[in-house]
Each structure stands twice: as C-alpha cells, then as structure tokens.
Amino acid sequence: MSLCRVKVLIRVLKDAQRRFEGFSSLNPWIIDLLSHYAVMHNPQHSALSIQAAFRRSLSLLASGFFLPRSMGIMDPCETNKSRVHTALTLEQQDQVCYTAQTLLRILTHKGHSKILGFEGDSSIVSTMSVWDGVVVTPSEKAYEIPTEPKEGAEEESKEKATDDKMEQQ
C-alpha cells in the first residue's frame, strides 16, 4: 500500500517539475527519494496519505531541505554518503526552495486545483494572486551569484585593512 502512495507522489511531483520552472532542476532520482522520504519518514512511522505526503514534500522543500548545509537526503547508492541535492547548483537549490514556498502558501489557501493543473497555468508561482481574500506574493530568490572583484579592488581592500590596523594601534 505504501509503495502505491510513493508511486503516485512521484507522478504528481514529476508533473509539478514539468509545469513549474523552479522545479525543473529536480532530476528523477531526487524526486524518487523525496517521494519516499515524504511518505515514509514521519513521526508516526507509517505511510502518509497522498494529500499529506504532497504537503509534506512541499514543506520539506520550502523549509530549505535542499539548501547548502541542510540535512537533505543521503544518496543510498553512493558509498561516500553524499547528499542528493549537492548535484544542484546553489542557484537551483534556492529556486527549488522559493518555488516550494510559494506553492505551499497557495496550497494552504485552497489552491490545490491550480497547483495540480486542473485549472489555470503555471504562472501562479511568478505572479501575485488572491486566495480566499488572502494575497499570495511569490517568494523571491535569496541567492545571488557572487560577482568577481575588480583587480584593483582586492589591493585596495588589503591596503585599507592595513591602514585600519595601524589606526587601532
């Protein structure tokens, strides 16, 4: 019975991956492991219903489960105990997180039919929407790609640090 729930959740998450750009970096292996984790790893130690498992998978992603230094999911096929989300770039990890945050807020306000694709389109994660009188604003990215410092800027910062030390003495 629990294996059927895992399979159904895999199908739902693969559909979400196809429809929402923020989930496009999730590969099938990550989706399989996330689905199994969401259904089976819970305080009750029993298989969750598909509705609860879908909400749990969004909650895990929205909480930063696949962000750097997070617990994530260990890859059971790797001997070096690596986490599956390390295959994603930092930008992709952030994109998965903020997409899940927006979808979870919409799901909380009875927007499941739009999330599952029964009505509307995938623009719900990128545009502001109203659900039962509650305005849901899409989450924004937190990760910015670092810019390379200019060649002269590094020398200036070293000189400034030296000057600051001199002033303190």
C-alpha angles and dihedrals in degrees: 000000000000091000089058090054091050090051092050092048090050090055092048093049092046088053090050089048090054095047103039118060092209090065096045092101093060106104123209093259093055090047091050093050093043091051093051091046093049094049101040110026107074138116092263092056090221133105113278122225115261091253093052092043092052091050090046093051090052090046092051093050093043092051092059098261090152098041124109115286092014126127095248119160123305113232104242092202097054120087094206094064094241124171117243095229092062086081087070123080118243090254092052091048090053092046092053090049098050093043090053091048091056094045091048091053090050091047090051090057095051098267095133094120092059093044092051091047099247091125134012130004141278094275090096090090094053104038133058113257139180122231119183089336094311118118112223113200116194115251117251128227117268099190118081121189106246115246120228113253117241116256094247093044093068092054091046092052091051091050091048092050090051091048091049091052090050092051092051092054 
